[in-house]
Coordinates of C-alpha atoms in Angstrom, one line a residue:
Chain A
M17 CA 178.6 151.3 78.4
R18 CA 175.7 149.5 79.0
L19 CA 172.6 150.8 78.5
Y20 CA 171.1 149.8 82.2
W21 CA 174.1 152.4 83.3
K22 CA 173.2 155.0 80.6
V23 CA 169.7 155.3 81.8
V24 CA 170.2 155.7 85.1
L25 CA 172.7 158.5 85.1
I26 CA 171.1 160.7 82.6
N27 CA 167.5 160.2 85.3
G28 CA 169.7 160.4 88.1
A29 CA 172.0 163.8 86.6
V30 CA 168.0 165.6 86.1
L31 CA 166.5 164.6 89.3
A32 CA 169.9 165.8 90.4
V33 CA 170.2 169.4 88.4
A34 CA 166.6 169.3 89.1
T35 CA 167.2 168.8 93.4
L36 CA 170.8 172.0 93.2
L37 CA 167.9 173.9 91.4
L38 CA 165.3 172.7 94.6
V39 CA 168.0 173.9 97.3
L40 CA 170.2 177.0 95.3
G41 CA 167.6 178.5 93.8
P42 CA 164.7 181.1 94.8
F43 CA 161.8 178.0 95.1
S44 CA 159.9 177.6 97.9
V45 CA 156.9 175.3 98.7
S46 CA 154.4 176.1 100.8
R47 CA 152.2 173.9 103.4
H48 CA 149.4 174.9 101.5
P49 CA 151.1 175.4 97.6
V50 CA 149.3 178.5 96.5
V51 CA 148.8 178.6 92.5
S52 CA 151.7 180.7 91.3
E53 CA 154.2 177.8 93.6
A54 CA 152.3 174.6 91.8
V55 CA 153.0 176.4 88.3
V56 CA 156.5 176.6 89.0
L57 CA 156.6 173.3 89.6
G58 CA 154.9 172.5 87.1
V59 CA 156.8 174.4 84.8
G60 CA 159.6 172.5 86.9
L61 CA 158.4 169.0 86.0
L62 CA 157.5 169.1 82.7
V63 CA 161.1 170.9 81.8
M64 CA 162.4 167.5 83.9
L65 CA 160.7 165.2 81.4
V66 CA 161.6 167.0 78.6
T67 CA 165.2 166.9 79.2
N68 CA 165.0 163.4 80.4
S69 CA 162.9 162.1 77.5
L70 CA 165.1 163.9 74.3
L71 CA 168.8 162.5 77.0
L72 CA 167.2 158.9 76.5
R73 CA 165.7 159.4 73.3
S74 CA 169.5 159.2 72.0
S75 CA 170.4 156.7 74.1
F76 CA 167.9 154.3 72.8
K77 CA 168.8 155.8 69.3
P78 CA 171.1 152.3 69.0
I79 CA 168.9 150.2 70.0
E80 CA 166.3 151.2 67.3
K81 CA 168.6 151.1 65.1
V82 CA 169.4 147.7 65.9
V83 CA 165.1 146.8 65.5
A84 CA 164.7 148.1 62.3
E85 CA 167.8 146.2 60.8
Y86 CA 166.6 142.9 62.9
D87 CA 162.8 143.5 60.7
A88 CA 165.0 143.7 57.6
M89 CA 166.6 140.2 58.4
F90 CA 164.0 138.7 59.3
E91 CA 161.9 139.7 56.0
R92 CA 165.4 139.4 54.2
L93 CA 164.8 135.9 55.7
E94 CA 161.1 135.5 54.6
D95 CA 161.7 136.5 51.3
E96 CA 164.8 133.7 50.7
R97 CA 163.0 131.3 52.3
A98 CA 159.7 132.0 49.8
A99 CA 162.1 132.3 46.9
S100 CA 163.8 128.6 47.6
S101 CA 160.2 126.9 48.0
A102 CA 159.6 128.7 45.4
R103 CA 162.5 127.4 44.0
A104 CA 161.9 124.0 44.7
L105 CA 158.3 124.0 43.5
A106 CA 159.3 125.5 40.2
A107 CA 162.5 122.4 40.1
Q108 CA 159.7 119.9 40.9
E109 CA 157.0 120.7 39.0
A110 CA 160.5 120.5 36.3
E111 CA 161.2 117.3 37.6
R112 CA 157.6 116.0 37.4
H113 CA 157.3 116.9 33.8
R114 CA 160.1 115.0 33.0
I115 CA 158.9 111.7 34.3
A116 CA 156.0 112.6 32.3
R117 CA 157.2 112.7 29.2
E118 CA 160.0 109.7 29.8
L119 CA 156.3 108.1 30.8
H120 CA 153.9 108.7 28.1
D121 CA 157.0 108.6 25.3
D122 CA 158.2 105.8 26.8
V123 CA 156.8 103.3 28.9
G124 CA 153.1 103.6 27.2
Q125 CA 154.3 103.2 23.5
Q126 CA 156.5 100.0 24.5
L127 CA 152.9 99.0 26.0
T128 CA 150.9 100.1 23.1
V129 CA 152.6 98.1 21.2
V130 CA 152.6 94.8 23.1
L131 CA 148.5 95.4 23.1
L132 CA 148.6 96.2 19.9
G133 CA 150.8 92.9 19.5
L134 CA 148.6 90.8 21.1
K135 CA 145.8 91.2 19.6
Q136 CA 147.0 91.2 16.4
L137 CA 148.6 87.6 17.7
E138 CA 144.9 86.5 19.3
Q139 CA 144.1 85.6 15.4
R140 CA 146.8 83.7 14.9
V141 CA 147.0 80.8 17.8
P142 CA 145.8 77.9 18.8
P143 CA 142.1 78.0 20.3
E144 CA 143.3 76.6 24.0
L145 CA 146.0 79.6 23.9
A146 CA 142.8 82.1 23.5
D147 CA 142.1 82.9 27.0
E148 CA 145.5 83.3 28.3
L149 CA 146.7 85.7 25.3
A150 CA 143.1 87.7 26.1
A151 CA 144.2 87.9 29.5
L152 CA 147.8 89.0 28.5
R153 CA 146.4 91.8 26.9
E154 CA 143.9 93.1 29.6
S155 CA 146.8 93.1 32.0
T156 CA 149.2 94.7 29.4
R157 CA 145.6 97.1 29.0
D158 CA 145.7 97.8 33.2
G159 CA 149.6 98.9 32.7
L160 CA 148.7 101.2 29.6
D161 CA 145.9 103.2 32.4
D162 CA 148.0 103.0 35.5
V163 CA 150.7 104.8 33.0
R164 CA 148.6 106.9 32.0
R165 CA 146.6 108.0 35.3
V166 CA 150.2 108.8 36.4
V167 CA 151.1 110.9 33.7
R168 CA 148.1 112.6 34.1
R169 CA 148.8 112.8 37.8
L170 CA 152.4 114.8 37.1
R171 CA 151.3 116.8 34.3
P172 CA 148.2 118.3 33.4
G173 CA 149.3 117.4 29.2
V174 CA 145.8 119.4 29.1
L175 CA 147.1 123.0 30.1
E176 CA 150.5 123.0 27.7
D177 CA 148.6 120.9 24.9
L178 CA 144.8 123.3 24.7
G179 CA 145.3 126.2 27.2
L180 CA 144.4 127.3 30.5
P181 CA 140.4 127.9 29.7
N182 CA 140.8 124.0 28.4
A183 CA 142.0 122.5 31.2
L184 CA 140.6 124.9 34.1
A185 CA 137.4 122.6 32.2
S186 CA 139.0 119.4 32.8
L187 CA 139.3 120.1 36.5
A188 CA 135.6 121.1 36.6
N189 CA 134.4 118.3 35.3
D190 CA 136.7 115.8 36.9
F191 CA 135.1 117.5 40.3
A192 CA 131.5 116.8 39.0
E193 CA 132.2 113.4 38.3
H194 CA 134.2 112.4 42.1
S195 CA 131.5 114.8 43.8
S196 CA 127.9 115.1 44.3
A197 CA 128.4 118.7 44.4
S198 CA 127.7 121.0 40.8
V199 CA 130.1 123.2 39.3
R200 CA 130.2 126.7 37.7
R201 CA 132.6 127.1 35.5
V202 CA 132.4 130.9 33.8
V203 CA 135.8 132.3 32.2
T204 CA 135.9 135.4 30.1
P205 CA 137.0 135.5 26.1
G206 CA 140.5 137.3 25.4
L207 CA 141.9 137.3 29.0
P208 CA 145.8 138.2 28.2
P209 CA 148.0 136.0 27.3
L210 CA 149.8 134.1 30.8
S211 CA 153.5 133.4 30.9
P212 CA 153.3 128.7 30.8
E213 CA 155.1 129.4 34.2
A214 CA 152.1 131.3 35.4
E215 CA 149.3 129.2 33.5
L216 CA 150.7 126.5 35.8
V217 CA 150.4 128.3 38.8
V218 CA 146.6 129.0 38.7
Y219 CA 145.8 125.5 37.7
R220 CA 147.4 124.4 40.4
V221 CA 146.3 126.7 42.6
A222 CA 142.7 125.6 41.4
Q223 CA 143.1 122.1 41.7
E224 CA 144.3 122.8 45.2
A225 CA 140.9 125.2 45.6
L226 CA 138.7 122.2 44.8
T227 CA 140.1 119.5 46.8
N228 CA 139.7 122.0 49.2
A229 CA 136.1 122.4 48.4
A230 CA 135.5 118.4 47.4
R231 CA 137.3 117.2 50.6
H232 CA 136.9 119.0 53.3
A233 CA 133.9 121.7 51.9
H234 CA 131.3 119.3 51.9
A235 CA 130.0 121.8 49.8
D236 CA 126.4 121.8 47.5
G237 CA 128.5 124.8 44.1
V238 CA 131.1 126.0 43.6
E239 CA 131.7 128.5 41.2
L240 CA 134.9 128.4 39.1
S241 CA 136.0 131.7 37.4
L242 CA 138.7 132.9 35.1
T243 CA 138.6 136.5 34.2
R244 CA 140.0 140.2 33.5
V245 CA 140.9 143.0 35.5
G246 CA 143.2 145.7 34.3
D247 CA 146.1 143.7 33.2
R248 CA 146.1 140.6 35.7
V249 CA 143.9 137.7 35.2
A250 CA 142.0 136.8 38.6
L251 CA 140.5 133.6 38.9
V252 CA 138.6 133.0 41.8
V253 CA 136.8 129.2 43.2
A254 CA 133.8 130.4 45.6
D255 CA 132.0 126.9 47.4
D256 CA 129.0 127.6 49.1
G257 CA 130.6 124.8 51.9
R258 CA 131.5 124.9 56.2
G259 CA 134.4 126.7 55.7
F260 CA 137.7 126.8 57.8
D261 CA 139.6 129.0 59.9
T262 CA 141.9 130.6 57.3
R263 CA 144.4 131.4 60.1
T264 CA 145.7 127.9 61.2
D265 CA 147.8 127.8 57.8
G266 CA 147.5 124.2 56.3
D267 CA 149.7 122.7 53.8
G268 CA 147.3 123.2 51.0
L269 CA 147.0 126.9 52.0
R270 CA 150.7 127.3 52.4
G271 CA 150.7 125.3 49.1
M272 CA 148.8 127.8 46.9
R273 CA 150.8 131.0 49.1
E274 CA 153.8 129.8 47.7
R275 CA 152.7 129.0 44.1
A276 CA 150.9 132.6 43.8
R277 CA 154.3 134.4 45.1
L278 CA 156.2 132.0 42.4
A279 CA 153.6 134.0 39.9
H280 CA 154.3 137.1 41.3
G281 CA 150.2 136.5 42.5
E282 CA 148.7 137.5 44.7
L283 CA 146.3 135.2 46.8
A284 CA 143.5 136.1 48.7
V285 CA 141.3 133.1 51.0
T286 CA 138.4 134.0 53.0
S287 CA 135.8 131.3 55.1
S288 CA 133.4 131.7 57.1
P289 CA 130.4 128.5 57.5
A290 CA 128.8 130.0 54.7
G291 CA 131.9 129.6 52.3
T292 CA 134.9 129.6 51.0
T293 CA 136.5 132.2 48.9
V294 CA 139.9 131.3 47.2
R295 CA 141.4 134.5 44.7
L296 CA 144.2 134.5 42.8
E297 CA 145.7 137.4 41.1
V298 CA 148.6 137.0 38.9
P299 CA 150.1 140.0 35.8
S300 CA 150.2 138.4 32.6
S301 CA 152.7 138.1 30.6
Chain B
M9 CA 133.4 97.2 -2.5
T10 CA 136.9 98.7 -2.5
A11 CA 139.0 98.3 1.0
A12 CA 138.8 102.7 2.7
R13 CA 142.5 104.4 2.1
I14 CA 143.8 105.1 5.6
L15 CA 146.8 107.4 6.6
L16 CA 148.4 106.3 9.6
A17 CA 150.7 109.5 11.6
D18 CA 152.3 108.8 14.7
D19 CA 155.6 109.7 15.9
H20 CA 156.5 105.9 17.5
A21 CA 157.6 103.2 13.8
L22 CA 156.2 99.9 16.4
V23 CA 153.4 101.6 17.5
R24 CA 152.3 102.9 13.8
R25 CA 153.3 99.3 12.9
G26 CA 150.7 97.9 15.5
V27 CA 148.3 100.0 14.3
R28 CA 149.1 98.6 10.6
L29 CA 148.4 95.3 11.0
I30 CA 145.1 95.7 13.2
L31 CA 143.9 97.8 10.6
D32 CA 145.1 95.6 7.5
Q33 CA 143.0 92.2 9.2
E34 CA 140.4 93.4 7.9
P35 CA 138.8 93.3 4.7
D36 CA 137.9 97.2 4.3
L37 CA 140.4 99.3 5.9
T38 CA 144.4 99.2 4.0
V39 CA 146.7 101.6 5.4
V40 CA 148.2 102.7 1.8
A41 CA 150.3 105.2 3.2
E42 CA 152.3 106.5 6.7
A43 CA 154.0 110.3 8.8
G44 CA 156.5 110.0 11.2
D45 CA 155.1 113.5 12.3
G46 CA 152.0 116.0 11.9
A47 CA 153.9 117.7 9.2
E48 CA 154.7 114.7 7.3
A49 CA 151.0 113.6 7.5
V50 CA 150.0 117.2 6.7
E51 CA 152.1 117.2 3.4
R52 CA 150.5 113.1 2.8
V53 CA 147.3 114.0 2.9
R54 CA 147.8 116.7 -0.4
D55 CA 149.9 114.2 -2.2
T56 CA 148.0 110.8 -1.8
D57 CA 144.6 109.8 -2.0
V58 CA 143.4 108.7 1.5
D59 CA 139.7 108.9 2.7
L60 CA 140.5 108.4 6.9
V61 CA 143.3 110.0 8.3
I62 CA 144.2 108.7 12.1
L63 CA 146.3 111.1 14.1
D64 CA 147.9 110.8 16.7
I65 CA 148.4 113.8 19.3
A66 CA 151.6 113.9 20.8
M67 CA 153.9 114.2 17.5
P68 CA 157.1 115.9 17.6
R69 CA 157.5 119.1 14.6
M70 CA 153.8 119.3 14.7
T71 CA 151.3 117.4 16.9
G72 CA 148.2 115.9 16.3
L73 CA 145.9 118.6 16.8
Q74 CA 147.4 121.2 14.6
A75 CA 147.5 118.7 11.7
A76 CA 144.3 118.3 11.8
R77 CA 143.6 121.5 11.9
E78 CA 145.7 122.0 8.1
I79 CA 144.4 119.1 6.7
G80 CA 140.8 119.9 8.2
R81 CA 140.8 123.1 6.2
R82 CA 138.6 123.1 3.3
S83 CA 141.1 121.3 0.4
S84 CA 141.5 123.3 -3.2
R85 CA 141.0 119.8 -4.2
G86 CA 137.1 120.0 -2.8
E87 CA 135.9 117.3 1.0
P88 CA 138.9 116.8 3.2
P89 CA 139.1 113.6 4.7
R90 CA 137.8 111.8 7.8
M91 CA 140.2 112.2 10.4
L92 CA 140.5 110.3 13.8
M93 CA 142.9 111.3 16.5
L94 CA 144.4 108.4 18.5
S95 CA 145.8 109.6 22.2
M96 CA 147.8 108.4 25.8
H97 CA 145.5 111.2 27.4
D98 CA 142.2 109.8 28.7
N99 CA 141.1 113.9 29.0
E100 CA 137.7 114.7 27.5
Q101 CA 138.6 118.2 26.9
Y102 CA 141.1 116.6 24.3
F103 CA 138.0 114.8 22.5
F104 CA 136.0 118.3 22.2
E105 CA 139.0 119.9 20.7
S106 CA 139.5 116.9 18.4
L107 CA 135.9 117.4 17.5
K108 CA 136.5 121.2 17.1
L109 CA 139.3 120.6 14.3
G110 CA 136.9 118.0 12.4
A111 CA 138.0 115.2 13.1
C112 CA 135.2 112.6 14.1
G113 CA 136.7 110.5 17.3
Y114 CA 139.2 110.2 19.7
V115 CA 140.5 106.6 20.6
L116 CA 142.2 106.2 23.9
K117 CA 145.6 103.5 23.0
S118 CA 144.7 101.7 25.8
V119 CA 141.7 100.5 23.8
A120 CA 142.6 101.1 20.8
D121 CA 143.0 97.8 20.1
E122 CA 139.5 96.8 20.9
D123 CA 137.9 100.5 19.8
L124 CA 139.8 101.1 16.8
V125 CA 138.5 99.1 13.7
G126 CA 134.8 100.1 15.2
A127 CA 135.6 103.8 15.3
C128 CA 137.4 103.9 11.9
R129 CA 134.2 102.7 10.2
A130 CA 132.3 105.1 12.4
A131 CA 134.8 107.8 10.6
L132 CA 134.0 106.6 7.7
R133 CA 130.0 106.3 8.0
G134 CA 130.5 110.3 9.1
E135 CA 129.5 109.6 12.4
A136 CA 131.2 110.6 15.6
F137 CA 133.1 107.7 17.9
V138 CA 132.7 109.3 21.2
Y139 CA 135.4 108.1 23.4
P140 CA 133.6 106.9 26.9
G141 CA 135.4 109.5 29.1
A142 CA 133.9 112.1 27.4
M143 CA 129.9 110.5 27.4
G144 CA 130.4 111.3 31.2
A145 CA 130.8 115.1 30.4
L146 CA 128.2 115.5 27.9
V147 CA 126.0 113.4 30.1
R148 CA 125.9 115.2 33.0
D149 CA 125.4 118.3 30.8
Y150 CA 122.4 116.8 29.9
L151 CA 120.7 116.2 32.9
D152 CA 122.0 119.4 34.1
R153 CA 119.8 120.4 32.2
M154 CA 117.0 118.6 32.3
R155 CA 116.8 118.8 35.6
R156 CA 116.8 122.4 35.3
G157 CA 114.1 122.6 32.9
E158 CA 115.7 123.7 29.6
R159 CA 114.6 122.3 26.8
V160 CA 116.7 119.3 26.1
P161 CA 116.2 116.8 22.7
E162 CA 113.0 114.6 22.9
T163 CA 114.0 111.0 24.2
V164 CA 112.1 108.5 25.2
L165 CA 115.0 106.3 26.7
T166 CA 114.0 102.7 28.2
E167 CA 114.1 101.9 31.8
R168 CA 118.1 100.3 31.6
E169 CA 118.8 103.0 29.2
D170 CA 117.9 105.3 31.5
E171 CA 120.2 103.6 34.3
V172 CA 123.2 103.2 32.2
L173 CA 123.0 106.9 31.7
K174 CA 122.9 107.5 34.7
L175 CA 125.7 105.5 35.4
I176 CA 127.7 107.2 33.1
A177 CA 127.3 110.8 34.1
E178 CA 128.7 109.0 37.8
G179 CA 131.2 108.2 35.6
S180 CA 131.4 104.7 35.4
S181 CA 133.6 102.6 33.0
S182 CA 131.1 100.8 30.7
K183 CA 133.7 97.7 32.8
E184 CA 132.1 99.3 36.4
I185 CA 128.7 99.9 34.7
A186 CA 128.6 96.0 33.0
R187 CA 129.0 94.2 36.9
A188 CA 126.8 96.8 38.6
L189 CA 124.0 95.7 36.3
T190 CA 125.1 92.5 35.3
I191 CA 124.7 92.8 31.3
S192 CA 128.0 92.0 29.6
I193 CA 130.3 94.7 28.5
K194 CA 129.5 94.5 25.2
T195 CA 125.6 95.4 25.8
V196 CA 126.5 98.0 27.6
E197 CA 128.4 99.8 24.6
R198 CA 125.2 99.1 22.3
H199 CA 123.5 100.5 24.6
R200 CA 125.4 103.7 24.9
A201 CA 125.6 103.6 21.3
N202 CA 121.3 103.7 21.8
I203 CA 121.6 106.7 24.3
L204 CA 123.9 109.0 22.0
A205 CA 121.7 108.4 19.0
K206 CA 118.6 108.9 20.9
L207 CA 120.2 112.3 22.0
G208 CA 120.6 113.2 18.4
M209 CA 124.2 113.1 19.4
R210 CA 125.3 110.2 16.5
D211 CA 127.2 112.2 14.2
R212 CA 129.8 114.4 13.7
T213 CA 128.6 118.0 13.0
Q214 CA 124.9 116.9 15.7
L215 CA 127.8 116.0 18.2
T216 CA 129.8 119.4 17.4
R217 CA 126.7 121.3 17.7
Y218 CA 125.4 119.8 20.9
A219 CA 128.9 120.4 22.3
I220 CA 129.0 124.3 21.0
R221 CA 125.3 124.9 22.6
A222 CA 126.3 123.0 26.6
G223 CA 129.7 125.6 26.6
L224 CA 131.9 122.2 26.2
I225 CA 133.5 123.6 23.7
E226 CA 133.9 127.3 22.2
P227 CA 132.6 127.5 18.8

């Protein structure tokens, strides 16, 4: 039976019983009700309401179940979406890593060979060719610089080779070089170890937070800290810029959240006109 | 004068050959041994008498940094040889890490044709070869301290050196500085060397001490 008819029927039945009782029962209401009549009416109304709500509740039960199932499904979908974007992120990082390695190991080395070869030739060719050779050498150098820049953007080699504190120091240096804001870096010694994936997440979140601070916040100062919180590691990037609305989930913020999830971490972003703080906590491995 | 004996470690045979040809052109430098990875470099240092080891950072089996750590440990035969790192990575943290491991300097592969010979000679003299990318970090730190009124090495820089110092702090390359001040790259580099010397960062130990004090490397 449709829910609508069920509700009509239940209400109808309760009202019918009440009417019948009024008609057949030993009840009467005077033109100016006395207290005893009012009490009887009140009790009657209460009984009606309770009966009605009890009956309605049982018929609404299936709906509540559906709503609960719907919520659960929604949550599951959200989890799956997050998991699949985390997978996509991981795949993207792996691919970047591979391309960077090939560029570094193959193209980079070959260009180095050419560069050194040209230098070595310069002393053996007729002088009239020296300028041309020097120009070739500069082009090769530019090519090598380009490869190096691309590799650096693709894969933070410093993270793998020198670890997270050094990689953060390098980010801070980059930031100081390209922005007028000063950056203060605090890394507590003796941090618990993180998995390589978690380190990469911390690095990318710091990178994104610094990029935001430099690009949008017009900050004068930024503090970058990596500290221990129990058996977790906390990254905090705080700037004194003009802040932004954290409800409008920009690409950068969404990216940070997805990365945080990838490392089973928690990300909190607070922002006011006095500055923005990005805080990421990740469990140690 | 006998030529300095050099061990060359790089996993890429053609790069090794290129570097070797360049070094062997110099009368005061001679490559006496080669290694294809870090572990082999450590072995060669044990069985060959060398004055300088040039290590590529990205090598299989044992990276250049790991090899430098091994080689830098004082061996039973006395002082370890001087070391110079060679790398594709343009990142000052590699330079500071190299210093910490006992290397005298860090040469970027893309300027190896210009800088390597000079860096080898500096290393053999026991001086630091500061790779240009690290100058920015060092100089910025120096300026920060000066602004905060901390005690910094007493220096009297010429006006030109001061200009160069500021441009370095802003991250300009030698080429850009040369263009901005309409001077030659060689002159920029001479200023750079003078500034370092005046800031007390000429030799390896001074520079390492400075970088540790500045918090650029962990002690």
